[in-house]
PDB file of C-alpha atoms and ligand atoms in Angstrom:
ATOM      1  CA  ALA A   1     132.622 121.102-125.909  1.00 47.00           C
ATOM      2  CA  LEU A   2     136.289 120.742-124.749  1.00 55.00           C
ATOM      3  CA  GLY A   3     135.237 120.941-121.203  1.00 56.00           C
ATOM      4  CA  LEU A   4     132.488 118.256-121.788  1.00 56.00           C
ATOM      5  CA  LEU A   5     135.145 115.958-123.367  1.00 56.00           C
ATOM      6  CA  ARG A   6     137.579 116.323-120.561  1.00 63.00           C
ATOM      7  CA  GLU A   7     134.732 115.868-118.092  1.00 79.00           C
ATOM      8  CA  GLN A   8     134.464 112.180-118.921  1.00 92.00           C
ATOM      9  CA  ASP A   9     137.917 111.367-120.151  1.00 95.00           C
ATOM     10  CA  LEU A  10     138.539 109.027-117.238  1.00 97.00           C
ATOM     11  CA  ALA A  11     135.085 107.121-117.549  1.00 96.00           C
ATOM     12  CA  GLY A  12     135.730 103.414-116.922  1.00 96.00           C
ATOM     13  CA  ARG A  13     139.121 103.912-115.428  1.00 98.00           C
ATOM     14  CA  HIS A  14     139.986 102.854-111.808  1.00 98.00           C
ATOM     15  CA  VAL A  15     142.405 105.339-110.077  1.00 98.00           C
ATOM     16  CA  VAL A  16     143.943 104.649-106.679  1.00 98.00           C
ATOM     17  CA  ILE A  17     145.097 107.600-104.679  1.00 99.00           C
ATOM     18  CA  SER A  18     146.962 107.702-101.457  1.00 98.00           C
ATOM     19  CA  ALA A  19     146.573 110.937 -99.432  1.00 98.00           C
ATOM     20  CA  GLY A  20     147.563 112.528 -96.029  1.00 98.00           C
ATOM     21  CA  GLY A  21     150.463 111.542 -93.825  1.00 98.00           C
ATOM     22  CA  THR A  22     151.073 108.287 -92.153  1.00 98.00           C
ATOM     23  CA  ARG A  23     151.088 108.013 -88.402  1.00 98.00           C
ATOM     24  CA  GLU A  24     153.518 105.588 -86.783  1.00 98.00           C
ATOM     25  CA  ALA A  25     152.431 104.472 -83.358  1.00 96.00           C
ATOM     26  CA  LEU A  26     154.736 104.725 -80.390  1.00 93.00           C
ATOM     27  CA  ASP A  27     152.217 103.601 -77.861  1.00 93.00           C
ATOM     28  CA  PRO A  28     148.347 103.795 -77.629  1.00 94.00           C
ATOM     29  CA  VAL A  29     148.237 107.571 -77.497  1.00 95.00           C
ATOM     30  CA  ARG A  30     151.351 108.805 -79.425  1.00 94.00           C
ATOM     31  CA  TYR A  31     152.603 108.745 -82.987  1.00 96.00           C
ATOM     32  CA  LEU A  32     155.286 110.056 -85.261  1.00 96.00           C
ATOM     33  CA  GLY A  33     153.629 111.950 -87.989  1.00 97.00           C
ATOM     34  CA  ASN A  34     154.053 114.776 -90.443  1.00 94.00           C
ATOM     35  CA  ARG A  35     152.308 118.018 -91.548  1.00 91.00           C
ATOM     36  CA  SER A  36     150.589 116.619 -94.618  1.00 93.00           C
ATOM     37  CA  THR A  37     146.745 117.481 -94.461  1.00 95.00           C
ATOM     38  CA  GLY A  38     145.801 115.210 -97.380  1.00 97.00           C
ATOM     39  CA  ARG A  39     144.182 118.166 -99.314  1.00 96.00           C
ATOM     40  CA  GLN A  40     146.153 117.510-102.547  1.00 96.00           C
ATOM     41  CA  GLY A  41     145.249 113.819-102.558  1.00 97.00           C
ATOM     42  CA  VAL A  42     141.630 114.617-101.867  1.00 98.00           C
ATOM     43  CA  ALA A  43     141.632 117.336-104.690  1.00 97.00           C
ATOM     44  CA  LEU A  44     143.022 114.604-107.032  1.00 98.00           C
ATOM     45  CA  ALA A  45     140.397 112.107-105.972  1.00 98.00           C
ATOM     46  CA  GLU A  46     137.521 114.677-106.529  1.00 98.00           C
ATOM     47  CA  ALA A  47     139.050 115.716-109.939  1.00 98.00           C
ATOM     48  CA  ALA A  48     139.425 112.100-111.077  1.00 98.00           C
ATOM     49  CA  ALA A  49     135.768 111.264-110.029  1.00 98.00           C
ATOM     50  CA  ALA A  50     134.524 114.438-111.765  1.00 97.00           C
ATOM     51  CA  ARG A  51     136.287 113.134-114.863  1.00 97.00           C
ATOM     52  CA  GLY A  52     134.460 109.870-114.604  1.00 97.00           C
ATOM     53  CA  ALA A  53     136.842 107.617-112.947  1.00 98.00           C
ATOM     54  CA  ARG A  54     136.098 105.216-110.174  1.00 98.00           C
ATOM     55  CA  VAL A  55     138.459 106.212-107.366  1.00 98.00           C
ATOM     56  CA  SER A  56     139.878 104.351-104.238  1.00 99.00           C
ATOM     57  CA  LEU A  57     141.082 106.870-101.942  1.00 99.00           C
ATOM     58  CA  VAL A  58     143.572 105.539 -99.140  1.00 99.00           C
ATOM     59  CA  ALA A  59     143.542 108.372 -96.621  1.00 98.00           C
ATOM     60  CA  ALA A  60     146.251 108.334 -93.899  1.00 98.00           C
ATOM     61  CA  GLY A  61     145.334 110.572 -91.005  1.00 97.00           C
ATOM     62  CA  VAL A  62     143.147 112.756 -92.975  1.00 98.00           C
ATOM     63  CA  GLU A  63     140.728 114.848 -91.005  1.00 97.00           C
ATOM     64  CA  THR A  64     137.112 113.493 -91.625  1.00 97.00           C
ATOM     65  CA  SER A  65     135.752 116.908 -92.515  1.00 98.00           C
ATOM     66  CA  LEU A  66     138.145 116.955 -95.538  1.00 98.00           C
ATOM     67  CA  LEU A  67     137.200 113.605 -96.944  1.00 98.00           C
ATOM     68  CA  PRO A  68     135.347 113.681-100.199  1.00 98.00           C
ATOM     69  CA  ARG A  69     131.664 112.416-100.552  1.00 96.00           C
ATOM     70  CA  HIS A  70     131.154 111.289-104.148  1.00 97.00           C
ATOM     71  CA  PRO A  71     129.347 108.155-105.409  1.00 97.00           C
ATOM     72  CA  ARG A  72     132.441 106.978-107.401  1.00 98.00           C
ATOM     73  CA  ILE A  73     134.965 107.581-104.449  1.00 98.00           C
ATOM     74  CA  THR A  74     135.619 104.802-101.877  1.00 98.00           C
ATOM     75  CA  VAL A  75     137.544 105.969 -98.841  1.00 98.00           C
ATOM     76  CA  THR A  76     139.648 103.718 -96.790  1.00 98.00           C
ATOM     77  CA  ALA A  77     141.182 105.274 -93.666  1.00 98.00           C
ATOM     78  CA  VAL A  78     144.567 104.050 -92.536  1.00 98.00           C
ATOM     79  CA  GLU A  79     147.255 105.088 -90.122  1.00 98.00           C
ATOM     80  CA  SER A  80     150.499 103.539 -90.685  1.00 98.00           C
ATOM     81  CA  ALA A  81     152.686 103.120 -93.691  1.00 98.00           C
ATOM     82  CA  THR A  82     152.306  99.364 -93.297  1.00 98.00           C
ATOM     83  CA  GLU A  83     148.447  99.744 -93.405  1.00 98.00           C
ATOM     84  CA  LEU A  84     148.687 102.220 -96.377  1.00 98.00           C
ATOM     85  CA  ALA A  85     150.917  99.750 -98.278  1.00 98.00           C
ATOM     86  CA  ALA A  86     148.452  96.838 -97.889  1.00 98.00           C
ATOM     87  CA  GLU A  87     145.383  98.926 -98.892  1.00 98.00           C
ATOM     88  CA  VAL A  88     147.110 100.505-101.891  1.00 98.00           C
ATOM     89  CA  ARG A  89     148.282  97.166-103.135  1.00 97.00           C
ATOM     90  CA  ALA A  90     144.786  95.699-102.705  1.00 97.00           C
ATOM     91  CA  ALA A  91     143.007  98.492-104.608  1.00 98.00           C
ATOM     92  CA  GLY A  92     145.851  98.679-107.077  1.00 97.00           C
ATOM     93  CA  SER A  93     145.651  95.230-108.355  1.00 96.00           C
ATOM     94  CA  ASP A  94     143.094  96.234-111.029  1.00 96.00           C
ATOM     95  CA  ALA A  95     143.924  99.964-111.246  1.00 98.00           C
ATOM     96  CA  ASP A  96     144.672 101.941-114.389  1.00 98.00           C
ATOM     97  CA  ALA A  97     146.684 104.506-112.250  1.00 98.00           C
ATOM     98  CA  ILE A  98     148.123 104.744-108.779  1.00 98.00           C
ATOM     99  CA  VAL A  99     149.069 108.149-107.451  1.00 98.00           C
ATOM    100  CA  MET A 100     151.105 108.145-104.278  1.00 98.00           C
ATOM    101  CA  ALA A 101     150.218 111.600-102.892  1.00 98.00           C
ATOM    102  CA  ALA A 102     150.590 110.536 -99.325  1.00 98.00           C
ATOM    103  CA  ALA A 103     153.580 111.520 -97.142  1.00 97.00           C
ATOM    104  CA  VAL A 104     154.848 108.120 -96.084  1.00 98.00           C
ATOM    105  CA  ALA A 105     157.023 107.976 -92.968  1.00 98.00           C
ATOM    106  CA  ASP A 106     160.382 106.689 -93.991  1.00 98.00           C
ATOM    107  CA  TYR A 107     160.838 105.155 -90.402  1.00 98.00           C
ATOM    108  CA  ARG A 108     158.702 103.649 -87.727  1.00 97.00           C
ATOM    109  CA  PRO A 109     159.207 103.000 -84.116  1.00 96.00           C
ATOM    110  CA  ALA A 110     160.900  99.441 -83.880  1.00 94.00           C
ATOM    111  CA  GLY A 111     158.265  98.432 -81.330  1.00 87.00           C
ATOM    112  CA  ARG A 112     154.787  99.658 -80.445  1.00 84.00           C
ATOM    113  CA  LEU A 113     154.203  99.666 -76.750  1.00 83.00           C
ATOM    114  CA  GLY A 114     150.981  98.078 -75.643  1.00 88.00           C
ATOM    115  CA  HIS A 115     150.660 100.720 -72.819  1.00 89.00           C
ATOM    116  CA  LYS A 116     151.236 104.363 -72.423  1.00 90.00           C
ATOM    117  CA  LEU A 117     154.867 105.209 -72.177  1.00 85.00           C
ATOM    118  CA  LYS A 118     155.510 107.047 -68.721  1.00 85.00           C
ATOM    119  CA  LYS A 119     157.734 110.064 -68.277  1.00 82.00           C
ATOM    120  CA  GLN A 120     159.818 108.151 -65.689  1.00 79.00           C
ATOM    121  CA  ALA A 121     160.517 105.309 -67.831  1.00 74.00           C
ATOM    122  CA  SER A 122     161.404 107.299 -70.993  1.00 69.00           C
ATOM    123  CA  ALA A 123     163.734 109.645 -69.206  1.00 64.00           C
ATOM    124  CA  ALA A 124     166.279 106.788 -68.926  1.00 62.00           C
ATOM    125  CA  THR A 125     166.705 106.459 -72.662  1.00 67.00           C
ATOM    126  CA  ARG A 126     165.321 109.629 -74.395  1.00 76.00           C
ATOM    127  CA  GLY A 127     165.796 107.756 -77.717  1.00 84.00           C
ATOM    128  CA  ILE A 128     163.357 106.031 -79.943  1.00 87.00           C
ATOM    129  CA  GLU A 129     164.552 103.117 -81.975  1.00 92.00           C
ATOM    130  CA  LEU A 130     163.483 103.379 -85.508  1.00 96.00           C
ATOM    131  CA  VAL A 131     163.123 100.763 -88.378  1.00 97.00           C
ATOM    132  CA  GLU A 132     162.851 101.785 -91.987  1.00 98.00           C
ATOM    133  CA  ASN A 133     159.461 101.389 -93.806  1.00 98.00           C
ATOM    134  CA  PRO A 134     159.229  99.673 -97.152  1.00 96.00           C
ATOM    135  CA  ASP A 135     159.287 102.068-100.096  1.00 97.00           C
ATOM    136  CA  ILE A 136     155.742 101.590-101.419  1.00 98.00           C
ATOM    137  CA  LEU A 137     156.253 103.493-104.541  1.00 97.00           C
ATOM    138  CA  ALA A 138     159.381 101.801-105.619  1.00 96.00           C
ATOM    139  CA  SER A 139     157.861  98.354-104.993  1.00 95.00           C
ATOM    140  CA  LEU A 140     154.753  99.283-107.104  1.00 97.00           C
ATOM    141  CA  VAL A 141     157.109 100.359-109.973  1.00 97.00           C
ATOM    142  CA  ALA A 142     159.201  97.144-109.494  1.00 95.00           C
ATOM    143  CA  GLU A 143     156.113  94.795-109.608  1.00 93.00           C
ATOM    144  CA  ARG A 144     153.879  96.791-111.747  1.00 90.00           C
ATOM    145  CA  PRO A 145     150.726  94.681-111.089  1.00 81.00           C
ATOM    146  CA  VAL A 146     148.913  95.640-114.260  1.00 88.00           C
ATOM    147  CA  ALA A 147     150.513  96.166-117.629  1.00 89.00           C
ATOM    148  CA  GLY A 148     150.288  99.762-118.668  1.00 93.00           C
ATOM    149  CA  GLN A 149     149.408 100.874-115.305  1.00 97.00           C
ATOM    150  CA  VAL A 150     150.424 104.519-114.704  1.00 98.00           C
ATOM    151  CA  ILE A 151     152.350 105.006-111.426  1.00 98.00           C
ATOM    152  CA  VAL A 152     152.741 108.541-110.145  1.00 98.00           C
ATOM    153  CA  GLY A 153     154.761 109.822-107.111  1.00 98.00           C
ATOM    154  CA  PHE A 154     155.035 113.053-105.302  1.00 97.00           C
ATOM    155  CA  ALA A 155     158.083 114.692-103.975  1.00 95.00           C
ATOM    156  CA  ALA A 156     157.909 117.561-101.473  1.00 89.00           C
ATOM    157  CA  GLU A 157     161.299 119.143-101.606  1.00 91.00           C
ATOM    158  CA  THR A 158     163.118 122.133-100.214  1.00 89.00           C
ATOM    159  CA  GLY A 159     166.270 123.194-101.748  1.00 90.00           C
ATOM    160  CA  ASP A 160     169.483 122.898 -99.692  1.00 92.00           C
ATOM    161  CA  GLU A 161     173.192 123.192-100.014  1.00 93.00           C
ATOM    162  CA  ALA A 162     173.311 120.004-102.215  1.00 92.00           C
ATOM    163  CA  GLY A 163     170.856 121.350-104.882  1.00 93.00           C
ATOM    164  CA  SER A 164     167.679 123.130-105.840  1.00 93.00           C
ATOM    165  CA  VAL A 165     164.161 121.753-105.492  1.00 93.00           C
ATOM    166  CA  LEU A 166     164.260 120.733-109.144  1.00 94.00           C
ATOM    167  CA  ASP A 167     167.797 119.069-108.767  1.00 95.00           C
ATOM    168  CA  HIS A 168     166.400 117.077-105.968  1.00 96.00           C
ATOM    169  CA  GLY A 169     163.243 116.317-107.917  1.00 96.00           C
ATOM    170  CA  ARG A 170     165.163 115.089-110.936  1.00 97.00           C
ATOM    171  CA  ALA A 171     167.399 112.769-108.920  1.00 97.00           C
ATOM    172  CA  LYS A 172     164.358 111.355-107.199  1.00 97.00           C
ATOM    173  CA  ALA A 173     162.509 110.781-110.486  1.00 97.00           C
ATOM    174  CA  ARG A 174     165.342 108.745-111.876  1.00 96.00           C
ATOM    175  CA  ARG A 175     165.855 106.851-108.601  1.00 95.00           C
ATOM    176  CA  LYS A 176     162.146 106.098-108.156  1.00 95.00           C
ATOM    177  CA  GLY A 177     161.282 105.207-111.722  1.00 95.00           C
ATOM    178  CA  ALA A 178     157.696 106.194-111.419  1.00 98.00           C
ATOM    179  CA  ASP A 179     156.122 107.144-114.809  1.00 98.00           C
ATOM    180  CA  LEU A 180     155.505 110.628-113.293  1.00 98.00           C
ATOM    181  CA  LEU A 181     156.827 112.548-110.420  1.00 98.00           C
ATOM    182  CA  ALA A 182     155.089 115.729-109.258  1.00 97.00           C
ATOM    183  CA  VAL A 183     157.660 117.966-107.508  1.00 96.00           C
ATOM    184  CA  ASN A 184     156.309 120.370-105.145  1.00 90.00           C
ATOM    185  CA  GLU A 185     158.294 123.085-103.252  1.00 85.00           C
ATOM    186  CA  VAL A 186     157.514 123.142 -99.442  1.00 80.00           C
ATOM    187  CA  GLY A 187     158.405 125.231 -96.525  1.00 68.00           C
ATOM    188  CA  THR A 188     158.021 128.944 -96.215  1.00 58.00           C
ATOM    189  CA  ALA A 189     154.322 128.719 -96.415  1.00 56.00           C
ATOM    190  CA  ARG A 190     154.211 126.694 -99.537  1.00 55.00           C
ATOM    191  CA  GLY A 191     152.729 123.269-100.217  1.00 54.00           C
ATOM    192  CA  PHE A 192     151.148 122.231 -96.928  1.00 60.00           C
ATOM    193  CA  GLY A 193     147.741 123.299 -95.816  1.00 60.00           C
ATOM    194  CA  ASP A 194     145.069 125.299 -97.651  1.00 55.00           C
ATOM    195  CA  VAL A 195     147.336 127.417 -99.937  1.00 61.00           C
ATOM    196  CA  PRO A 196     147.821 127.717-103.613  1.00 64.00           C
ATOM    197  CA  ASN A 197     150.163 125.085-104.979  1.00 81.00           C
ATOM    198  CA  SER A 198     152.742 124.743-107.641  1.00 88.00           C
ATOM    199  CA  VAL A 199     154.206 121.527-109.065  1.00 94.00           C
ATOM    200  CA  THR A 200     156.615 120.504-111.841  1.00 96.00           C
ATOM    201  CA  ILE A 201     155.760 117.175-113.428  1.00 98.00           C
ATOM    202  CA  LEU A 202     158.735 115.051-114.489  1.00 98.00           C
ATOM    203  CA  ASP A 203     158.978 111.820-116.241  1.00 98.00           C
ATOM    204  CA  ALA A 204     161.070 108.730-115.134  1.00 97.00           C
ATOM    205  CA  THR A 205     164.193 110.281-116.734  1.00 97.00           C
ATOM    206  CA  GLY A 206     163.788 113.502-114.883  1.00 97.00           C
ATOM    207  CA  ASP A 207     162.609 115.471-117.967  1.00 97.00           C
ATOM    208  CA  VAL A 208     160.097 118.285-117.300  1.00 97.00           C
ATOM    209  CA  LEU A 209     156.813 117.439-118.937  1.00 97.00           C
ATOM    210  CA  ALA A 210     154.621 120.231-117.496  1.00 96.00           C
ATOM    211  CA  THR A 211     154.287 122.810-114.700  1.00 95.00           C
ATOM    212  CA  ALA A 212     151.091 123.549-112.972  1.00 94.00           C
ATOM    213  CA  SER A 213     150.071 126.143-110.438  1.00 92.00           C
ATOM    214  CA  GLY A 214     146.940 127.499-108.831  1.00 93.00           C
ATOM    215  CA  SER A 215     144.570 125.727-106.554  1.00 93.00           C
ATOM    216  CA  LYS A 216     144.948 122.194-105.532  1.00 93.00           C
ATOM    217  CA  ALA A 217     142.131 121.348-107.962  1.00 95.00           C
ATOM    218  CA  ASP A 218     144.075 123.045-110.865  1.00 95.00           C
ATOM    219  CA  VAL A 219     147.230 121.067-109.944  1.00 95.00           C
ATOM    220  CA  ALA A 220     145.048 117.930-109.735  1.00 97.00           C
ATOM    221  CA  HIS A 221     143.639 118.372-113.138  1.00 97.00           C
ATOM    222  CA  ALA A 222     146.971 119.107-114.749  1.00 97.00           C
ATOM    223  CA  LEU A 223     148.434 115.912-113.223  1.00 98.00           C
ATOM    224  CA  LEU A 224     145.417 113.894-114.407  1.00 98.00           C
ATOM    225  CA  ASP A 225     146.066 115.288-117.884  1.00 97.00           C
ATOM    226  CA  ALA A 226     149.620 114.069-117.725  1.00 98.00           C
ATOM    227  CA  VAL A 227     148.301 110.628-116.437  1.00 98.00           C
ATOM    228  CA  SER A 228     145.536 110.261-119.009  1.00 96.00           C
ATOM    229  CA  VAL A 229     147.761 110.837-122.096  1.00 95.00           C
ATOM    230  CA  ARG A 230     149.827 107.839-120.930  1.00 96.00           C
ATOM    231  CA  PHE A 231     146.931 105.413-120.838  1.00 95.00           C
ATOM    232  CA  PRO A 232     147.285 102.797-123.371  1.00 88.00           C
ATOM    233  CA  THR A 233     144.439 103.339-126.013  1.00 81.00           C
ATOM    234  CA  ALA A 234     142.128 100.321-125.941  1.00 64.00           C
TER     235      ALA A 234
HETATM  236  N1  CTP T 301     156.889 106.838-100.722  1.00 53.78           N
HETATM  237  C1  CTP T 301     156.461 105.588-100.506  1.00 53.78           C
HETATM  238  N2  CTP T 301     156.939 104.743 -99.621  1.00 53.78           N
HETATM  239  C2  CTP T 301     157.870 105.351 -98.642  1.00 53.78           C
HETATM  240  C3  CTP T 301     158.245 106.671 -98.776  1.00 53.78           C
HETATM  241  C4  CTP T 301     157.778 107.345 -99.824  1.00 53.78           C
HETATM  242  O1  CTP T 301     155.683 105.175-101.495  1.00 53.78           O
HETATM  243  N3  CTP T 301     158.236 104.517 -97.607  1.00 53.78           N
HETATM  244  C5  CTP T 301     156.427 107.708-101.821  1.00 53.78           C
HETATM  245  C6  CTP T 301     155.598 108.825-101.406  1.00 53.78           C
HETATM  246  O2  CTP T 301     154.334 108.589-101.342  1.00 53.78           O
HETATM  247  C7  CTP T 301     155.862 109.803-102.627  1.00 53.78           C
HETATM  248  C8  CTP T 301     157.313 109.270-103.193  1.00 53.78           C
HETATM  249  O3  CTP T 301     157.495 108.087-102.481  1.00 53.78           O
HETATM  250  O4  CTP T 301     154.992 109.639-103.651  1.00 53.78           O
HETATM  251  C9  CTP T 301     158.462 110.239-102.725  1.00 53.78           C
HETATM  252  O5  CTP T 301     158.572 110.434-101.417  1.00 53.78           O
HETATM  253  P1  CTP T 301     159.753 111.106-100.710  1.00 53.78           P
HETATM  254  O6  CTP T 301     159.668 111.065 -99.209  1.00 53.78           O
HETATM  255  O7  CTP T 301     159.914 112.366-101.368  1.00 53.78           O
HETATM  256  O8  CTP T 301     160.858 110.151-101.258  1.00 53.78           O
HETATM  257  P2  CTP T 301     162.007 109.487-100.436  1.00 53.78           P
HETATM  258  O9  CTP T 301     162.658 108.374-101.338  1.00 53.78           O
HETATM  259  O10 CTP T 301     161.571 108.847 -99.173  1.00 53.78           O
HETATM  260  O11 CTP T 301     163.300 110.473-100.210  1.00 53.78           O
HETATM  261  P3  CTP T 301     163.555 111.541 -99.032  1.00 53.78           P
HETATM  262  O12 CTP T 301     164.844 111.167 -98.609  1.00 53.78           O
HETATM  263  O13 CTP T 301     163.490 112.845 -99.703  1.00 53.78           O
HETATM  264  O14 CTP T 301     162.509 111.452 -97.949  1.00 53.78           O
HETATM  265 CA1   CA T 302     160.652 110.213 -97.548  1.00 53.78          CA
END
């Protein structure tokens, strides 16, 4: 009975999920990218749809074979952070929740060349001028297009000399102000690709609400549990 209840607990909800990694074009054939496959975002989309939600999946550079096929999931493929921002905003205008699972490039090349950059030409500079991308999550939190909308971020962290994974996660939770931040340890064969996953779910003050580990589907369901309890009851 519990399983059946959970199965439809997101019926009537619209959930927007960004997934994958943005690609910032240098020229018609090259881009700056990252190692995100989109699997966690896809798992979230599938889990939300299975629980009855209508899902808008904004997929950045996600391999076609990984994309979900489900009658309640609409997939929009994008490349750059700029495109991702526009699609998430458009879909988010009536969403009950927005989950920013995509790895968004912090910077993009200052100019995109219309032609392929030649070896000879680039030897002269060997530098790529970058400009900062807008912080999509931060602007969603600042604008909050829908009252009561639940906004969720992801943080892939490695520890370093400045602090542990959780230290960085807590600081980011406070800085970003998202309702929930899923902190995920990456590097040393964790996090990226088709491997078991483990996340710590923080609230906007950096307090730990839950931890979840297992498959990306298990993590997705745990995160959706944390989202659904925050939905205002109608
Ligand atoms: N994010 C975003 N727009 C950006 C960069 C990040 O919306 N331009 C979102 C990501 O989708 C993720 C969250 O912000 O949900 C955290 O991303 P992360 O890269 O960990 O945060 P940054 O503030 O960019 O910090 P860092 O210096 O660690 O890269
Ligand atoms: Ca970043």
